[in-house]
Structure formats: structure tokens, C-alpha cells
PDB file of C-alpha atoms in Angstrom:
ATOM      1  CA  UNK A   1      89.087 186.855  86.891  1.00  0.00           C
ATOM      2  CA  UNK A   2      86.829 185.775  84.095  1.00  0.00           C
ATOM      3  CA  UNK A   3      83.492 184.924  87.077  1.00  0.00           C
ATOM      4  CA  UNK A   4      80.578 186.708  88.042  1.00  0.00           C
ATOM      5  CA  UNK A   5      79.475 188.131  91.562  1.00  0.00           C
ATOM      6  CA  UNK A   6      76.488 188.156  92.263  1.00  0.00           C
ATOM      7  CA  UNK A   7      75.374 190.989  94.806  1.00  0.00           C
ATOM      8  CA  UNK A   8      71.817 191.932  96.103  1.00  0.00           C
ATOM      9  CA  UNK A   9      70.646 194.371  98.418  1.00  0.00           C
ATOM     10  CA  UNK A  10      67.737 192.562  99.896  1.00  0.00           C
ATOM     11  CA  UNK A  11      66.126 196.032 100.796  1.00  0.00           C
ATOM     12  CA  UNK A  12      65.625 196.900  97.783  1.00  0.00           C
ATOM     13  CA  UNK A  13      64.438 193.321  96.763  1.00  0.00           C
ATOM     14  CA  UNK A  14      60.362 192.134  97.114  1.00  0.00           C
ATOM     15  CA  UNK A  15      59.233 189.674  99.014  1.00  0.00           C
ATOM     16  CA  UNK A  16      58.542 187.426  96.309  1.00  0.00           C
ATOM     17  CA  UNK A  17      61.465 185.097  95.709  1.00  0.00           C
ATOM     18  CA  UNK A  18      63.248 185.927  92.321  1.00  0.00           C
ATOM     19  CA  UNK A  19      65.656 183.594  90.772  1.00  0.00           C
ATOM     20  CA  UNK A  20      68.451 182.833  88.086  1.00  0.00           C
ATOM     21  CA  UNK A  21      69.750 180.548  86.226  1.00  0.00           C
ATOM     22  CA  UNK A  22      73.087 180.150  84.920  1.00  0.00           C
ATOM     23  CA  UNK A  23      73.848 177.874  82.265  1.00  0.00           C
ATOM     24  CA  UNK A  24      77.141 177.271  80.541  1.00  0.00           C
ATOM     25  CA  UNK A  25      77.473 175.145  77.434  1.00  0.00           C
ATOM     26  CA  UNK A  26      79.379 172.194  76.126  1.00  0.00           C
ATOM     27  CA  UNK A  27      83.103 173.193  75.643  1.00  0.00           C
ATOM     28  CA  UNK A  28      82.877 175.514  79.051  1.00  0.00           C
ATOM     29  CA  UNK A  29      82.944 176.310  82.175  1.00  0.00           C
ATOM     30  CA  UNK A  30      82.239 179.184  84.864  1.00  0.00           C
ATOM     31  CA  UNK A  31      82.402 180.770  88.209  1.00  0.00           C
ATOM     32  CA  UNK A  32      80.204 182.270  90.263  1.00  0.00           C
ATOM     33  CA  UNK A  33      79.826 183.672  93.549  1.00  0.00           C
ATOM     34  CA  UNK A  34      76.383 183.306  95.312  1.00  0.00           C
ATOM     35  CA  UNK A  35      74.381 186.200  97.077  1.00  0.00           C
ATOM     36  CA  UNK A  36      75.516 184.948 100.463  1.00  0.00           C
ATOM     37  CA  UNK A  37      79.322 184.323  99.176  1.00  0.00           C
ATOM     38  CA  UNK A  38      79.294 181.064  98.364  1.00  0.00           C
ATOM     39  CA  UNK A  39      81.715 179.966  95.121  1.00  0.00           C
ATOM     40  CA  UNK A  40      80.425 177.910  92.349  1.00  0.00           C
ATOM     41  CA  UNK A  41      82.245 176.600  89.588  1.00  0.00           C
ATOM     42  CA  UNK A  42      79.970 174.639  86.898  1.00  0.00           C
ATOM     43  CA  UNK A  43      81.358 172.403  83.918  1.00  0.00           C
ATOM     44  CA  UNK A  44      80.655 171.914  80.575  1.00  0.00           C
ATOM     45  CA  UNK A  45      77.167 171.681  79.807  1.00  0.00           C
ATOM     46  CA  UNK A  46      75.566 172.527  83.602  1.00  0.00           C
ATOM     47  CA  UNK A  47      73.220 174.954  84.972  1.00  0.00           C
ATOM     48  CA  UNK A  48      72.126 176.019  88.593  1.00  0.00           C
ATOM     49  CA  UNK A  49      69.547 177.745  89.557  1.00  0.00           C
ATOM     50  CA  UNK A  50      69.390 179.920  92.569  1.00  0.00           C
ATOM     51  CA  UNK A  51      67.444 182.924  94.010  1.00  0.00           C
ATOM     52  CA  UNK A  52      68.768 186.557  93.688  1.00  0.00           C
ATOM     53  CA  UNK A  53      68.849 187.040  97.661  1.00  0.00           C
ATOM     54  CA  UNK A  54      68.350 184.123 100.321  1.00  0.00           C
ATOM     55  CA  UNK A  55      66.008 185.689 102.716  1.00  0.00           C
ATOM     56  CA  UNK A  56      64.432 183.016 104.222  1.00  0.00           C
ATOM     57  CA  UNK A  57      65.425 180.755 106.881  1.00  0.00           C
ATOM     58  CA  UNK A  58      67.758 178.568 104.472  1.00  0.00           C
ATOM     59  CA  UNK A  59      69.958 178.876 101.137  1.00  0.00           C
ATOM     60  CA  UNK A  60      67.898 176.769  98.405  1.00  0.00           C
ATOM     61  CA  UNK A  61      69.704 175.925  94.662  1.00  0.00           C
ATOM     62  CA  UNK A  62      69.010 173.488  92.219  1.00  0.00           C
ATOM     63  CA  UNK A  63      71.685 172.131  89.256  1.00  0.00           C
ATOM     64  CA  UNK A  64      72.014 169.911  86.591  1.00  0.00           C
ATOM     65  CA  UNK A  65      75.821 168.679  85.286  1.00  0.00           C
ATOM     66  CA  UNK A  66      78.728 169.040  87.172  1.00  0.00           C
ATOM     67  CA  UNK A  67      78.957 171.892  89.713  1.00  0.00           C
ATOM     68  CA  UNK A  68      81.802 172.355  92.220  1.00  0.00           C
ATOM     69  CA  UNK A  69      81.070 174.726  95.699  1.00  0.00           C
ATOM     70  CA  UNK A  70      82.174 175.788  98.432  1.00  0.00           C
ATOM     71  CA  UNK A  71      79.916 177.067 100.568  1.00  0.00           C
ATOM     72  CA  UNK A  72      80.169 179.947 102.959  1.00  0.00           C
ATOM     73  CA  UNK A  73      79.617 179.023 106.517  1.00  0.00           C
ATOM     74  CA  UNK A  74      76.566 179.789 108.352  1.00  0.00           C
ATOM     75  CA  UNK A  75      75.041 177.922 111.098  1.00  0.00           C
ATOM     76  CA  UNK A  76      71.840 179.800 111.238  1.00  0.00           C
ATOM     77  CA  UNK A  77      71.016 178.793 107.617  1.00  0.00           C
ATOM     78  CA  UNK A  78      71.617 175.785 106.135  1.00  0.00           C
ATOM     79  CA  UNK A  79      72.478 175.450 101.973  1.00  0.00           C
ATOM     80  CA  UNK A  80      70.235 172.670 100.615  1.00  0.00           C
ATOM     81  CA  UNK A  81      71.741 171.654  96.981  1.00  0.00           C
ATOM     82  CA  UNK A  82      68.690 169.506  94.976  1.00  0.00           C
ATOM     83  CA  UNK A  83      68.991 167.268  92.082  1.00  0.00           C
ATOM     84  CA  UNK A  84      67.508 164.519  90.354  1.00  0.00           C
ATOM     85  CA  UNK A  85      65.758 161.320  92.105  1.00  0.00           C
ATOM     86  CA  UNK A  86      64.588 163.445  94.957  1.00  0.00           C
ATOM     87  CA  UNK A  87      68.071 163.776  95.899  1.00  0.00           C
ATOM     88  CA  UNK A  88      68.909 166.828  98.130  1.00  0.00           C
ATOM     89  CA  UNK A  89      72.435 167.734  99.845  1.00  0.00           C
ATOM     90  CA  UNK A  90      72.287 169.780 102.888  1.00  0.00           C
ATOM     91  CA  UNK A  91      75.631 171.761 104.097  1.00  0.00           C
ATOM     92  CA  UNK A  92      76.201 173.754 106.827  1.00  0.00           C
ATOM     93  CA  UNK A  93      79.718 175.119 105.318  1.00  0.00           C
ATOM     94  CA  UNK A  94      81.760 173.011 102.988  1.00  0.00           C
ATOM     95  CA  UNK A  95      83.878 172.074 100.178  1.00  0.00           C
ATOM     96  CA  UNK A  96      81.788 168.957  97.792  1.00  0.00           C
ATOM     97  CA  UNK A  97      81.286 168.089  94.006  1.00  0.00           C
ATOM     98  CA  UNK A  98      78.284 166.982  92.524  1.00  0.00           C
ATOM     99  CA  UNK A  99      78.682 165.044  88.876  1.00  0.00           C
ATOM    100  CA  UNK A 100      74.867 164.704  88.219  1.00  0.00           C
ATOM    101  CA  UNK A 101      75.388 164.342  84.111  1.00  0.00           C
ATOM    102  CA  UNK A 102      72.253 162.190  82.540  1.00  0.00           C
ATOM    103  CA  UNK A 103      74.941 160.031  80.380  1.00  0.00           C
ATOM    104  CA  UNK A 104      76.825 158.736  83.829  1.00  0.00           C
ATOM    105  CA  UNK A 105      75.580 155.683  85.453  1.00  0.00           C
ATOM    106  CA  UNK A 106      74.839 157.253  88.802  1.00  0.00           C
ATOM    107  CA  UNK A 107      75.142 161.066  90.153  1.00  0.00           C
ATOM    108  CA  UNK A 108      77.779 161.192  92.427  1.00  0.00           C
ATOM    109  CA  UNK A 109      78.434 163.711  95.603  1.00  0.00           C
ATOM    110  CA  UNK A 110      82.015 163.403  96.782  1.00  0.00           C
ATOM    111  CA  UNK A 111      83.152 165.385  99.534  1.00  0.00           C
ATOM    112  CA  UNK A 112      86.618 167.307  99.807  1.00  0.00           C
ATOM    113  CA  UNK A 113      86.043 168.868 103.297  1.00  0.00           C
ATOM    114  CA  UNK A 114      83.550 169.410 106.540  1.00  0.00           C
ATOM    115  CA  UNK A 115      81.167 166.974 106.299  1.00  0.00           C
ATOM    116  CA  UNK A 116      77.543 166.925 104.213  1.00  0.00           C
ATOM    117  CA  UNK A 117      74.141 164.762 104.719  1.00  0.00           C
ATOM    118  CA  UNK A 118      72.766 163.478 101.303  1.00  0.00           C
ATOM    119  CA  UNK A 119      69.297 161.942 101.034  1.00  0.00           C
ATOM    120  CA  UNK A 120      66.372 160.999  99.163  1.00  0.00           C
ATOM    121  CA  UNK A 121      63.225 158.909  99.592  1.00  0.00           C
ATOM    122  CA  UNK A 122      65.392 155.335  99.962  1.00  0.00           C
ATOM    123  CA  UNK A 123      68.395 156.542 101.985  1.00  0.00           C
ATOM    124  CA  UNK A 124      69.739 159.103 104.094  1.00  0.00           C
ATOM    125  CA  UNK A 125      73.920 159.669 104.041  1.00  0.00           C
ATOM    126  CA  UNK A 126      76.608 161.548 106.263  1.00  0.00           C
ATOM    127  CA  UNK A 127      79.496 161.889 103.899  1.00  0.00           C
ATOM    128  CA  UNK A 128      83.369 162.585 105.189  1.00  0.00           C
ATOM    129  CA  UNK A 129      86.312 163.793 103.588  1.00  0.00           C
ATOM    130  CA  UNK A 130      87.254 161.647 100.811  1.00  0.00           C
ATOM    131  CA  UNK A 131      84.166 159.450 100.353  1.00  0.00           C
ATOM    132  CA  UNK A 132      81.502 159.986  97.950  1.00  0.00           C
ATOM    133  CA  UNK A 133      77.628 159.637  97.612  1.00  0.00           C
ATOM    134  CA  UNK A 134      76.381 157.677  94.407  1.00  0.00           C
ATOM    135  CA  UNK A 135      72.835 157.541  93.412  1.00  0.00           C
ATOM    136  CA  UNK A 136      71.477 155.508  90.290  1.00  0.00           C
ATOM    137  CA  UNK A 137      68.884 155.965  88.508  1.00  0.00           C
ATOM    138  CA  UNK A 138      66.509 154.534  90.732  1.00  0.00           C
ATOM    139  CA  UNK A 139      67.605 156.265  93.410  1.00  0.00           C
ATOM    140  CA  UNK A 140      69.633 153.244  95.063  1.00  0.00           C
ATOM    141  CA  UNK A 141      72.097 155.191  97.567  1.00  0.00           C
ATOM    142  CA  UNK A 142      75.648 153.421  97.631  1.00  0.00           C
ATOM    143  CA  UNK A 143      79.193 154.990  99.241  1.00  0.00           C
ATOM    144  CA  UNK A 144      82.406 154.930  98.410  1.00  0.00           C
ATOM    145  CA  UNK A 145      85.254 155.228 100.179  1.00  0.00           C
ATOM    146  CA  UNK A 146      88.675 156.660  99.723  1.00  0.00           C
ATOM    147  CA  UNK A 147      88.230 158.467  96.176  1.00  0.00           C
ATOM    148  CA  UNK A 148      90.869 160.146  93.950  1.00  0.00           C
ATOM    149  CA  UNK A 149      89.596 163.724  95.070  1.00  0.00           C
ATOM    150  CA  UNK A 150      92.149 164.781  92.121  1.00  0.00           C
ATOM    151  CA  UNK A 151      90.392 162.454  89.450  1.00  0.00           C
ATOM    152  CA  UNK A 152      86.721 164.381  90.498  1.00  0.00           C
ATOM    153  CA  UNK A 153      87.956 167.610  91.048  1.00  0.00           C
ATOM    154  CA  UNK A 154      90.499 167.726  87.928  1.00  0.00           C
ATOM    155  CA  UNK A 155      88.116 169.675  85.879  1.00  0.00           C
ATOM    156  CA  UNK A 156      88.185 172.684  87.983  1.00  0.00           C
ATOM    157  CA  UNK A 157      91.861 172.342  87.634  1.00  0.00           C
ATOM    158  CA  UNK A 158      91.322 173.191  83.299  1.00  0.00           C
ATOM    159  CA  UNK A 159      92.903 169.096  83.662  1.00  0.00           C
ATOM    160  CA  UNK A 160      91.995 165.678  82.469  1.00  0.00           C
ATOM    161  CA  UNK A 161      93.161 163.503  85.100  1.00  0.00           C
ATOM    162  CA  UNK A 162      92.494 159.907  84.859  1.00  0.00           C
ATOM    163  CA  UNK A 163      94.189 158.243  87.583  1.00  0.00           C
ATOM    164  CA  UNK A 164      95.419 154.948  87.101  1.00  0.00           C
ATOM    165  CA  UNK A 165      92.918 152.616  85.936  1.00  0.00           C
ATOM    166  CA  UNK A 166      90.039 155.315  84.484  1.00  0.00           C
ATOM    167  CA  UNK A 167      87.544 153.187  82.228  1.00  0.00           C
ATOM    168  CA  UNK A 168      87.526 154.761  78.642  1.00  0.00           C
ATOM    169  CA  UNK A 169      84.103 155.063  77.818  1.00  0.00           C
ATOM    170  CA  UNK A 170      83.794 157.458  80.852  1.00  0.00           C
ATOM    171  CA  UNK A 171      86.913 159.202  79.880  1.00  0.00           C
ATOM    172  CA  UNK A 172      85.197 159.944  76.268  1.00  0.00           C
ATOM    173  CA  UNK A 173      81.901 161.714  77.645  1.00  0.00           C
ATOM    174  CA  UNK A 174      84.550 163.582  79.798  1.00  0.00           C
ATOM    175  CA  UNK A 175      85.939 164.395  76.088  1.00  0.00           C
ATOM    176  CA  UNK A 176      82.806 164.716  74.279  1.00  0.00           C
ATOM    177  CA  UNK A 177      81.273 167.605  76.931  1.00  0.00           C
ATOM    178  CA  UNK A 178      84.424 169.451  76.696  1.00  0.00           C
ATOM    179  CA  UNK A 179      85.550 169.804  73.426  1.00  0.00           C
ATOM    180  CA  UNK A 180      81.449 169.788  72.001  1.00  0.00           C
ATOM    181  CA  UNK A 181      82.163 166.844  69.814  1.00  0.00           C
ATOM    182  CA  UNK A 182      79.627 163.803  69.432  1.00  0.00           C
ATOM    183  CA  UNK A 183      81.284 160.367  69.876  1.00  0.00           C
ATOM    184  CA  UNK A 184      80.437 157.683  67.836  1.00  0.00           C
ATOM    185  CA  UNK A 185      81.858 154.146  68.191  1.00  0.00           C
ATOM    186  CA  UNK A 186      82.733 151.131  65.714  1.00  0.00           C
ATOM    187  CA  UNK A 187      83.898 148.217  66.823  1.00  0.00           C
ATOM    188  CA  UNK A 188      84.139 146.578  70.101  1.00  0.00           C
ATOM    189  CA  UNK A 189      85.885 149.709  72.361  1.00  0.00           C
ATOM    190  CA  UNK A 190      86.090 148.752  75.800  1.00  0.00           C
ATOM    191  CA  UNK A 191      88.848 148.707  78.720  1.00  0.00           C
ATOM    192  CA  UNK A 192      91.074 151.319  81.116  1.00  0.00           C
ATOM    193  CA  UNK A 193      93.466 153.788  80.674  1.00  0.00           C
ATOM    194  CA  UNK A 194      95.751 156.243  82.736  1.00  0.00           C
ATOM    195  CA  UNK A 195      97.508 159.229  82.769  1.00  0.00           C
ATOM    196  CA  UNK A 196      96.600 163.602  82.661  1.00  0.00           C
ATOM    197  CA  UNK A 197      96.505 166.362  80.541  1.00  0.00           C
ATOM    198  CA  UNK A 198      95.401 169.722  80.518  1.00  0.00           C
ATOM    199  CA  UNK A 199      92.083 170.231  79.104  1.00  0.00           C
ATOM    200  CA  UNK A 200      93.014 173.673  77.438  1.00  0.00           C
ATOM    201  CA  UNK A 201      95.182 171.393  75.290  1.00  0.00           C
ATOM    202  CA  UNK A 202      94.103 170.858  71.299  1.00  0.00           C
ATOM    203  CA  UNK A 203      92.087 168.324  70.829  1.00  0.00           C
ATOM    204  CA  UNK A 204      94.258 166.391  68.141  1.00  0.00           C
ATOM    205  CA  UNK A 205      96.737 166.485  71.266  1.00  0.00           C
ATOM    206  CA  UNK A 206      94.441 164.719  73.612  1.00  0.00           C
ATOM    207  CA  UNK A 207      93.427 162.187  71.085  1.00  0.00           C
ATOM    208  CA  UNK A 208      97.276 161.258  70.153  1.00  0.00           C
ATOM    209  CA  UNK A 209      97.665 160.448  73.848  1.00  0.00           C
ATOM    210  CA  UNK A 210      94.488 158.574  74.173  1.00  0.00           C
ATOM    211  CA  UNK A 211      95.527 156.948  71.125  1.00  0.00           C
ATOM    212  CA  UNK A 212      98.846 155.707  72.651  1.00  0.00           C
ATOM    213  CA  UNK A 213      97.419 154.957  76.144  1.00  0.00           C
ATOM    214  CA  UNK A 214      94.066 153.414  75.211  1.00  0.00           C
ATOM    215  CA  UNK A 215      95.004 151.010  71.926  1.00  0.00           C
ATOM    216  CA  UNK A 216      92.214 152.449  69.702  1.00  0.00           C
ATOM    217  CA  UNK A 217      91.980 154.745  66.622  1.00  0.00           C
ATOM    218  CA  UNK A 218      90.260 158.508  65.962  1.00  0.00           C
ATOM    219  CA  UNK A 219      88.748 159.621  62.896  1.00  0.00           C
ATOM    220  CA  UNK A 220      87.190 163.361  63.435  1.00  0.00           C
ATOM    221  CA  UNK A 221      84.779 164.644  61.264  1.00  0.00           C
ATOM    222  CA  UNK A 222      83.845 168.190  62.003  1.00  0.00           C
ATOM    223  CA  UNK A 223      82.141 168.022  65.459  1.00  0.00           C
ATOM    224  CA  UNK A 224      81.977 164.000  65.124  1.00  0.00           C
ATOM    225  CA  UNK A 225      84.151 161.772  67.021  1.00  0.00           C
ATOM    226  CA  UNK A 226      84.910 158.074  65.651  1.00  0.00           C
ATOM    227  CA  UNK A 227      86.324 155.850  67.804  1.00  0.00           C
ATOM    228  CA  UNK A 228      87.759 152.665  66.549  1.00  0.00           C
ATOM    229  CA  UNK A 229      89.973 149.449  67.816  1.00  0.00           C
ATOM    230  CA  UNK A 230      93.530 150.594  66.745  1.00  0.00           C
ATOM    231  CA  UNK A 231      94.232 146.468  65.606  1.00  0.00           C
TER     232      UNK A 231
END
């Protein structure tokens, strides 16, 4: 179905710990299933990194980006997901999203299902269905309550789904990862917009609706993106 599976037979494996990486670039996205059956779908431009059997006494990865799991239940070993700040995400069996993109003001965990603790050196979280985990730059821990799971998730979906009030500049790095374009503004472009489309859509496509829902103009010039007020 277009994902890999990864399978090891740990008896055949050494002792020393041997890991991969998968990375997928901008204008992608792929699936994976973990040694211990865990599924993993990463975004545009994302990577995790993970070890080709989990021997020990817990399951261990590491991403970058925007990576999707849901993680196969097992009591006896917890899954530990680690990111930037120090930040670290420790599931016993679980649905969650992690949107830990460098360009977004804060990397945020939002949880679909079960229940997850997130924590670094400032704070220490027990997230529930529907609320989400967002940690700045500093590491400043704050959590929201009552997301659009279909906004965060919409990705996994091959959709763009901005809800009702999504603010545009967000919306464009959404755009830029995607469809590997580099976005470049003139003029003051600011405000919110609404609405969904699929993301396996043309580009041109996307931009007329943005165009119509956002009040601003597009000029593309091979992989550059101009972005203009449309008055």
C-alpha cells in the first residue's frame, strides 16, 4: 500500500543497538510500521529515527517534522517519542501527533486517543483526548483544550483542512512543505481564512481558492511563491 514494514528477528540481531532513519522530503509523505508494530506516518520534510529491534526494557525514537503514530500496546515497555527542547513523550499505547517543524512557533503534541505524559526540564503534562501539548522555543509548556483533531490530523488524510478561522501565514508553510515551493511575501499579508481541499490537488488549484478565500494575489515563479495583497 505504498509503506514499508519493518521486520527484525532479534536472534539474529547483536547486542549492539542498530538504528535507522527515515527521512522523506518536501512535497511527501510516508508510512511505516515499527519493529514492534507500531504505525508511523511522517509529512513533508520529517525524519525519525528508530532502532532496528527494541530489545531493551523500552521502545526509544527520535523525529523531526510532523509524524503521526499509533502505537502498539504494551504495558511491559513503554514508547518514549524525543524531540527538541528536551521534550520527550512517553505512551503506553496510543493514537497522538507531533508537529515539531522549526518554522512553527511552538511544537505541538495533540492527542486523538488513550492518554500520553509529555515533559521536559520546565514542565511535566498528562494529555487527554482532544487537547494538545505546545512547547516554544524555550521550552515554556502550555495546553490547549478542545482542538480541531481534523485541522491536525488533515494531512494524513492527503487534505488541507483549515477549519474556520486558520491564520494564513501558517496555512502557507503548510503550502510551502507540500508542494516544495519557497514563499516569498510583498506587502503587508496578514489575517484568517477557512475552508479544505485535498492536497493531491494542483497547485494553481489551491492557490485560486486561497486567492478567493484569503483576499491576496500569487505570482509563481518556478519553485518560488509570491504572495501579494490582492487590492
Amino acid at each position: 500500500n505504498g509503506g514499508i514494514v519493518y521486520s527484525a528477528d532479534p536472534s539474529a540481531l547483536s547486542s549492539t543497538p542498530i538504528f535507522n532513519t527515515m527521512t522523506t522530503p518536501r512535497g511527501g509523505n510516508y508510512s511505516l510500521v515499527l519493529p514492534d508494530g507500531s504505525l508511523v506516518w511522517l509529512n513533508a520534510a520529517s525524519s525519525i529515527t528508530f532502532p532496528t529491534v527494541f530489545s531493551g526494557a523500552e521502545r526509544s525514537v527520535s523525529i523531526s517534522g510532523e509524524v503521526y503514530f499509533e502505537v502498539a500496546k504494551n504495558e511491559q515497555k513503554p514508547f518514549y517519542v524525543k524531540f527538541d527542547n528536551n521534550t520527550q513523550i512517553e505512551v503506553l499505547g496510543t493514537h497522538f501527533n507531533v508537529n515539531t517543524y522549526k518554522d512553527e512557533a511552538s511544537a505541538n503534541t495533540t492527542l486523538l486517543e488513550g492518554s500520553i505524559r509529555i515533559k521536559n526540564d520546565q514542565a511535566e503534562r498528562i494529555l487527554q483526548p482532544g487537547q494538545q501539548a505546545q512547547v516554544d522555543a524555550a521550552g515554556k509548556m502550555t495546553l490547549k483544550k478542545n482542538v480541531d483533531i481534523q485541522s491536525v490530523i488533515a494531512w494524513k488524510q492527503d487534505e488541507f483542512h483549515f477549519g474556520e478561522k486558520a491564520d494564513f501565514k501558517t496555512v502557507m508553510r503548510q503550502i510551502s512543505r507540500w508542494y516544495d515551493v519557497d514563499v516569498e511575501y510583498k506587502g503587508n499579508v496578514s489575517g484568517h481564512l477557512g475552508g479544505s481541499i485535498s492536497s493531491k490537488a494542483d497547485i494553481s488549484l489551491v492557490l485560486k481558492m486561497l486567492e478567493k478565500a484569503g483576499g491576496v494575489k500569487f505570482i509563481l515563479e518556478g519553485k518560488k511563491l509570491i504572495v501579494m495583497p490582492s487590492t
